[in-house]
mmCIF file of C-alpha atoms and ligand atoms in Angstrom:
data_model
loop_
_atom_site.group_PDB
_atom_site.id
_atom_site.type_symbol
_atom_site.label_atom_id
_atom_site.label_comp_id
_atom_site.label_asym_id
_atom_site.label_seq_id
_atom_site.Cartn_x
_atom_site.Cartn_y
_atom_site.Cartn_z
ATOM 1 C CA MET C 1 28.709 -8.192 21.243
ATOM 2 C CA SER C 2 26.988 -11.094 19.489
ATOM 3 C CA ARG C 3 28.884 -13.010 16.847
ATOM 4 C CA GLY C 4 28.082 -12.722 13.163
ATOM 5 C CA TYR C 5 26.407 -15.342 11.020
ATOM 6 C CA LEU C 6 27.810 -17.026 7.940
ATOM 7 C CA ILE C 7 25.373 -17.227 5.030
ATOM 8 C CA SER C 8 26.351 -19.150 1.895
ATOM 9 C CA PHE C 9 24.732 -19.232 -1.529
ATOM 10 C CA GLU C 10 24.875 -22.412 -3.580
ATOM 11 C CA GLY C 11 23.508 -23.712 -6.844
ATOM 12 C CA LEU C 12 24.333 -24.505 -10.434
ATOM 13 C CA ASP C 13 26.058 -21.873 -12.535
ATOM 14 C CA GLY C 14 23.298 -19.712 -13.974
ATOM 15 C CA ALA C 15 20.790 -20.199 -11.137
ATOM 16 C CA GLY C 16 20.797 -16.467 -10.384
ATOM 17 C CA LYS C 17 23.129 -16.370 -7.366
ATOM 18 C CA THR C 18 24.751 -13.059 -8.261
ATOM 19 C CA THR C 19 21.423 -11.262 -8.624
ATOM 20 C CA GLN C 20 20.206 -12.688 -5.318
ATOM 21 C CA ILE C 21 23.400 -11.785 -3.483
ATOM 22 C CA ASP C 22 23.095 -8.216 -4.858
ATOM 23 C CA LEU C 23 19.518 -8.039 -3.528
ATOM 24 C CA LEU C 24 20.433 -9.487 -0.131
ATOM 25 C CA VAL C 25 23.351 -7.071 0.218
ATOM 26 C CA ARG C 26 20.961 -4.200 -0.486
ATOM 27 C CA TRP C 27 18.666 -5.576 2.231
ATOM 28 C CA PHE C 28 21.537 -5.766 4.744
ATOM 29 C CA LYS C 29 22.371 -2.120 3.963
ATOM 30 C CA GLU C 30 18.752 -1.062 4.453
ATOM 31 C CA GLN C 31 18.689 -2.876 7.808
ATOM 32 C CA SER C 32 22.009 -1.211 8.789
ATOM 33 C CA LEU C 33 23.471 -4.644 9.553
ATOM 34 C CA PRO C 34 27.261 -5.086 9.461
ATOM 35 C CA TYR C 35 28.173 -7.481 6.661
ATOM 36 C CA LYS C 36 30.957 -8.540 4.331
ATOM 37 C CA ARG C 37 30.392 -10.013 0.880
ATOM 38 C CA THR C 38 32.910 -12.581 -0.297
ATOM 39 C CA ARG C 39 33.247 -15.658 -2.465
ATOM 40 C CA GLU C 40 34.922 -19.016 -2.935
ATOM 41 C CA PRO C 41 37.258 -19.446 -4.584
ATOM 42 C CA GLY C 42 38.997 -16.066 -4.503
ATOM 43 C CA GLY C 43 38.062 -14.346 -1.237
ATOM 44 C CA THR C 44 41.683 -13.631 -0.236
ATOM 45 C CA SER C 45 44.918 -12.653 -2.044
ATOM 46 C CA LEU C 46 46.011 -16.286 -1.987
ATOM 47 C CA GLY C 47 42.535 -17.256 -3.147
ATOM 48 C CA ILE C 48 42.827 -14.992 -6.198
ATOM 49 C CA GLU C 49 46.047 -16.809 -7.156
ATOM 50 C CA ILE C 50 44.383 -20.201 -6.603
ATOM 51 C CA ARG C 51 41.384 -19.088 -8.650
ATOM 52 C CA ASN C 52 43.723 -18.162 -11.459
ATOM 53 C CA LEU C 53 45.351 -21.610 -11.273
ATOM 54 C CA LEU C 54 41.957 -23.301 -11.332
ATOM 55 C CA PHE C 55 40.287 -21.370 -14.124
ATOM 56 C CA ASN C 56 42.888 -19.676 -16.314
ATOM 57 C CA ARG C 57 45.659 -22.226 -16.756
ATOM 58 C CA SER C 58 44.535 -24.459 -19.582
ATOM 59 C CA ASP C 59 48.171 -25.585 -19.901
ATOM 60 C CA ILE C 60 47.881 -27.423 -16.562
ATOM 61 C CA THR C 61 45.689 -30.512 -16.341
ATOM 62 C CA LEU C 62 44.598 -30.861 -12.730
ATOM 63 C CA THR C 63 43.668 -34.257 -11.352
ATOM 64 C CA PRO C 64 40.318 -34.263 -9.535
ATOM 65 C CA LEU C 65 42.105 -34.736 -6.205
ATOM 66 C CA ALA C 66 44.557 -31.902 -6.871
ATOM 67 C CA GLU C 67 41.607 -29.696 -7.829
ATOM 68 C CA ALA C 68 39.827 -30.685 -4.607
ATOM 69 C CA PHE C 69 42.873 -29.709 -2.531
ATOM 70 C CA LEU C 70 43.223 -26.354 -4.288
ATOM 71 C CA PHE C 71 39.627 -25.465 -3.376
ATOM 72 C CA GLN C 72 40.375 -26.529 0.213
ATOM 73 C CA ALA C 73 43.547 -24.415 0.333
ATOM 74 C CA ASP C 74 41.496 -21.429 -0.823
ATOM 75 C CA ARG C 75 38.931 -22.218 1.874
ATOM 76 C CA ALA C 76 41.453 -22.726 4.690
ATOM 77 C CA GLN C 77 42.936 -19.284 4.004
ATOM 78 C CA HIS C 78 39.490 -17.729 3.577
ATOM 79 C CA PHE C 79 38.175 -19.032 6.908
ATOM 80 C CA ALA C 80 41.326 -18.417 8.930
ATOM 81 C CA THR C 81 42.111 -14.912 7.727
ATOM 82 C CA LEU C 82 38.750 -13.425 6.755
ATOM 83 C CA ILE C 83 35.555 -15.291 7.681
ATOM 84 C CA LEU C 84 36.250 -16.446 11.247
ATOM 85 C CA PRO C 85 37.762 -13.115 12.420
ATOM 86 C CA LEU C 86 34.808 -11.197 10.926
ATOM 87 C CA LEU C 87 32.241 -13.476 12.578
ATOM 88 C CA ALA C 88 34.055 -13.106 15.894
ATOM 89 C CA GLN C 89 33.831 -9.311 15.690
ATOM 90 C CA GLY C 90 30.089 -9.461 14.956
ATOM 91 C CA THR C 91 30.103 -8.956 11.178
ATOM 92 C CA HIS C 92 27.831 -11.186 9.110
ATOM 93 C CA VAL C 93 29.483 -12.857 6.132
ATOM 94 C CA ILE C 94 27.675 -13.548 2.853
ATOM 95 C CA THR C 95 29.650 -15.887 0.643
ATOM 96 C CA ASP C 96 29.059 -16.830 -2.983
ATOM 97 C CA ARG C 97 29.624 -20.587 -2.543
ATOM 98 C CA CYS C 98 31.227 -22.541 0.266
ATOM 99 C CA PHE C 99 32.042 -26.207 0.880
ATOM 100 C CA ASP C 100 28.757 -27.647 -0.376
ATOM 101 C CA SER C 101 30.121 -26.715 -3.816
ATOM 102 C CA SER C 102 33.216 -28.807 -3.140
ATOM 103 C CA ILE C 103 31.092 -31.755 -2.040
ATOM 104 C CA ALA C 104 28.913 -31.489 -5.160
ATOM 105 C CA TYR C 105 31.532 -30.558 -7.797
ATOM 106 C CA GLN C 106 34.666 -32.390 -6.636
ATOM 107 C CA GLY C 107 33.084 -34.988 -4.344
ATOM 108 C CA ALA C 108 30.178 -36.108 -6.522
ATOM 109 C CA ALA C 109 30.535 -34.839 -10.094
ATOM 110 C CA ARG C 110 34.334 -35.284 -10.347
ATOM 111 C CA GLY C 111 34.288 -38.504 -8.358
ATOM 112 C CA VAL C 112 36.617 -37.694 -5.461
ATOM 113 C CA GLY C 113 33.963 -38.903 -3.023
ATOM 114 C CA GLU C 114 31.498 -36.848 -1.049
ATOM 115 C CA ALA C 115 32.437 -38.154 2.403
ATOM 116 C CA LEU C 116 36.135 -37.488 1.814
ATOM 117 C CA VAL C 117 35.518 -33.975 0.496
ATOM 118 C CA GLU C 118 33.223 -33.218 3.416
ATOM 119 C CA ARG C 119 35.972 -34.296 5.841
ATOM 120 C CA LEU C 120 38.560 -32.165 4.061
ATOM 121 C CA SER C 121 36.147 -29.224 4.067
ATOM 122 C CA LEU C 122 35.640 -29.347 7.823
ATOM 123 C CA ILE C 123 39.397 -29.417 8.330
ATOM 124 C CA ALA C 124 39.677 -26.335 6.096
ATOM 125 C CA THR C 125 36.927 -24.443 7.966
ATOM 126 C CA GLN C 126 38.201 -25.442 11.431
ATOM 127 C CA ASP C 127 34.881 -27.273 11.823
ATOM 128 C CA TYR C 128 32.815 -24.173 11.170
ATOM 129 C CA GLN C 129 29.732 -24.621 8.977
ATOM 130 C CA PRO C 130 27.575 -21.915 7.419
ATOM 131 C CA ASP C 131 24.721 -20.911 9.731
ATOM 132 C CA LEU C 132 22.433 -20.764 6.714
ATOM 133 C CA THR C 133 22.884 -22.061 3.167
ATOM 134 C CA LEU C 134 20.554 -20.810 0.456
ATOM 135 C CA LEU C 135 20.425 -23.362 -2.338
ATOM 136 C CA LEU C 136 18.992 -21.902 -5.546
ATOM 137 C CA ASP C 137 17.594 -24.938 -7.272
ATOM 138 C CA LEU C 138 17.021 -25.037 -11.005
ATOM 139 C CA ASP C 139 16.465 -27.835 -13.501
ATOM 140 C CA PRO C 140 19.766 -28.058 -15.470
ATOM 141 C CA ALA C 141 17.811 -27.919 -18.726
ATOM 142 C CA ASN C 142 16.584 -24.468 -17.685
ATOM 143 C CA VAL C 143 20.005 -23.188 -16.678
ATOM 144 C CA GLY C 144 21.180 -22.984 -20.276
ATOM 145 C CA ILE C 145 17.919 -21.489 -21.444
ATOM 146 C CA ARG C 146 17.953 -18.914 -18.687
ATOM 147 C CA THR C 147 21.547 -17.853 -19.316
ATOM 148 C CA ASP C 148 20.961 -17.748 -23.018
ATOM 149 C CA ILE C 149 17.805 -15.649 -22.749
ATOM 150 C CA THR C 150 19.733 -13.075 -20.728
ATOM 151 C CA ARG C 151 22.420 -12.862 -23.353
ATOM 152 C CA ASN C 152 20.344 -13.205 -26.467
ATOM 153 C CA PRO C 153 16.546 -13.149 -26.169
ATOM 154 C CA GLY C 154 14.724 -15.630 -28.373
ATOM 155 C CA SER C 155 17.594 -18.036 -28.945
ATOM 156 C CA GLN C 156 16.553 -20.934 -26.674
ATOM 157 C CA ARG C 157 16.358 -23.471 -29.443
ATOM 158 C CA GLU C 158 19.832 -22.889 -30.758
ATOM 159 C CA HIS C 159 21.263 -23.110 -27.238
ATOM 160 C CA GLN C 160 19.466 -26.348 -26.443
ATOM 161 C CA SER C 161 20.910 -28.072 -29.466
ATOM 162 C CA ARG C 162 24.392 -27.082 -28.283
ATOM 163 C CA PHE C 163 23.684 -28.443 -24.797
ATOM 164 C CA ASP C 164 25.770 -31.609 -25.024
ATOM 165 C CA THR C 165 24.838 -34.658 -22.989
ATOM 166 C CA GLU C 166 28.105 -34.857 -21.105
ATOM 167 C CA SER C 167 27.722 -31.439 -19.547
ATOM 168 C CA GLU C 168 24.039 -32.071 -18.943
ATOM 169 C CA GLN C 169 25.025 -35.272 -17.127
ATOM 170 C CA PHE C 170 27.511 -33.277 -15.056
ATOM 171 C CA GLN C 171 24.853 -30.698 -14.174
ATOM 172 C CA LEU C 172 22.408 -33.428 -13.237
ATOM 173 C CA SER C 173 24.865 -35.078 -10.871
ATOM 174 C CA LEU C 174 25.569 -31.692 -9.310
ATOM 175 C CA ARG C 175 21.899 -31.061 -8.760
ATOM 176 C CA THR C 176 21.405 -34.502 -7.228
ATOM 177 C CA ALA C 177 24.372 -33.956 -4.905
ATOM 178 C CA PHE C 178 23.093 -30.548 -3.787
ATOM 179 C CA MET C 179 19.610 -31.931 -3.155
ATOM 180 C CA GLU C 180 21.034 -34.837 -1.152
ATOM 181 C CA LEU C 181 22.961 -32.368 0.982
ATOM 182 C CA ALA C 182 19.777 -30.345 1.542
ATOM 183 C CA HIS C 183 18.005 -33.530 2.573
ATOM 184 C CA LYS C 184 20.838 -34.433 4.954
ATOM 185 C CA TYR C 185 21.070 -30.970 6.559
ATOM 186 C CA PRO C 186 17.524 -29.544 6.468
ATOM 187 C CA ALA C 187 18.107 -27.118 9.343
ATOM 188 C CA ARG C 188 21.047 -25.453 7.577
ATOM 189 C CA ILE C 189 20.299 -25.772 3.859
ATOM 190 C CA LYS C 190 17.155 -24.126 2.513
ATOM 191 C CA VAL C 191 16.131 -24.985 -1.033
ATOM 192 C CA ILE C 192 14.582 -22.206 -3.086
ATOM 193 C CA ASP C 193 12.982 -22.699 -6.494
ATOM 194 C CA ALA C 194 15.146 -20.520 -8.738
ATOM 195 C CA SER C 195 12.602 -20.573 -11.555
ATOM 196 C CA LEU C 196 10.482 -18.090 -9.569
ATOM 197 C CA THR C 197 10.905 -14.394 -10.366
ATOM 198 C CA PRO C 198 13.982 -12.728 -8.827
ATOM 199 C CA GLU C 199 11.695 -10.747 -6.506
ATOM 200 C CA GLN C 200 9.918 -13.912 -5.300
ATOM 201 C CA VAL C 201 13.238 -15.691 -4.728
ATOM 202 C CA HIS C 202 14.455 -12.638 -2.796
ATOM 203 C CA GLN C 203 11.352 -12.705 -0.559
ATOM 204 C CA HIS C 204 12.034 -16.350 0.364
ATOM 205 C CA ILE C 205 15.651 -15.488 1.113
ATOM 206 C CA VAL C 206 14.690 -12.540 3.320
ATOM 207 C CA ARG C 207 12.344 -14.813 5.259
ATOM 208 C CA PHE C 208 15.077 -17.392 5.919
ATOM 209 C CA VAL C 209 17.674 -14.750 6.787
ATOM 210 C CA SER C 210 15.254 -12.965 9.142
ATOM 211 C CA GLU C 211 14.511 -16.252 10.894
ATOM 212 C CA LEU C 212 18.239 -16.689 11.442
ATOM 213 C CA LEU C 213 19.017 -13.138 12.553
ATOM 214 C CA TYR C 214 16.005 -12.575 14.756
ATOM 215 C CA LYS C 215 15.454 -16.080 16.082
ATOM 216 C CA GLU C 216 15.651 -15.243 19.814
HETATM 217 P P1 TYD V 1 32.424 -18.579 -10.513
HETATM 218 O O1 TYD V 1 32.985 -17.844 -11.659
HETATM 219 O O2 TYD V 1 32.558 -17.980 -9.160
HETATM 220 O O3 TYD V 1 30.956 -18.908 -10.898
HETATM 221 P P2 TYD V 1 29.614 -19.059 -10.092
HETATM 222 O O4 TYD V 1 28.889 -17.792 -10.368
HETATM 223 O O5 TYD V 1 28.951 -20.232 -10.705
HETATM 224 O O6 TYD V 1 29.937 -19.276 -8.633
HETATM 225 O O7 TYD V 1 33.072 -20.012 -10.552
HETATM 226 C C1 TYD V 1 33.123 -20.855 -9.515
HETATM 227 C C2 TYD V 1 33.182 -22.225 -10.119
HETATM 228 O O8 TYD V 1 33.950 -23.073 -9.266
HETATM 229 C C3 TYD V 1 31.819 -22.855 -10.261
HETATM 230 O O9 TYD V 1 31.716 -23.535 -11.493
HETATM 231 C C4 TYD V 1 31.778 -23.855 -9.146
HETATM 232 C C5 TYD V 1 33.220 -24.221 -8.942
HETATM 233 N N1 TYD V 1 33.561 -24.613 -7.563
HETATM 234 C C6 TYD V 1 33.989 -25.928 -7.346
HETATM 235 O O10 TYD V 1 34.081 -26.728 -8.288
HETATM 236 N N2 TYD V 1 34.328 -26.295 -6.078
HETATM 237 C C7 TYD V 1 34.264 -25.440 -5.015
HETATM 238 O O11 TYD V 1 34.589 -25.812 -3.866
HETATM 239 C C8 TYD V 1 33.822 -24.102 -5.269
HETATM 240 C C9 TYD V 1 33.743 -23.127 -4.122
HETATM 241 C C10 TYD V 1 33.486 -23.736 -6.562
#
């Protein structure tokens, strides 16, 4: 039996990852391919607890380094107990985010250092890297507009005025970090213009995934 492939989705919040993962999952079903959909953080029982600590405990102020380690703890459990066993039994794994998010968010944007976070990530994954990473790239200025249009058509202007510079700066450093990673690992990370229509983005994704699955 051949081993499964690990496919990760990355990008800024609001780049359309969820929609694209839904479409890819439908494609896997149509192709009768064995797959598991998961996410980071929160792909295991421990991960759900860590996710809660990270996002729902406003009473705890995490240092950037502590935050970085929590994401790595989630990842270590995720790889050891779910991802690696599934790949070994021939199931493909589609994950909503993986360690490129840690490198961009904690390493670059929160200042922990990209090289350090990359090292920690490879310890957490037991040196395993995604076989394919689909990076949905969007100009941060469009992320807010896009999200806002979905929620409340016609309200772009109001949203833009609320788009404060600090968070825009954060989004810009994330985008730069993701693009640098794509430049560093061109064979693994494929950049897709997320301002295309969902169907167009999906077609690009299917092309990259087919190249991976049927490369022999
Ligand atoms: P989530 O609700 O899953 O949103 P999204 O749809 O954007 O993935 O939240 C995950 C958040 O956690 C997201 O803002 C990115 C962040 N994150 C990190 O900061 N570091 C990481 O290693 C991972 C995996 C996610």
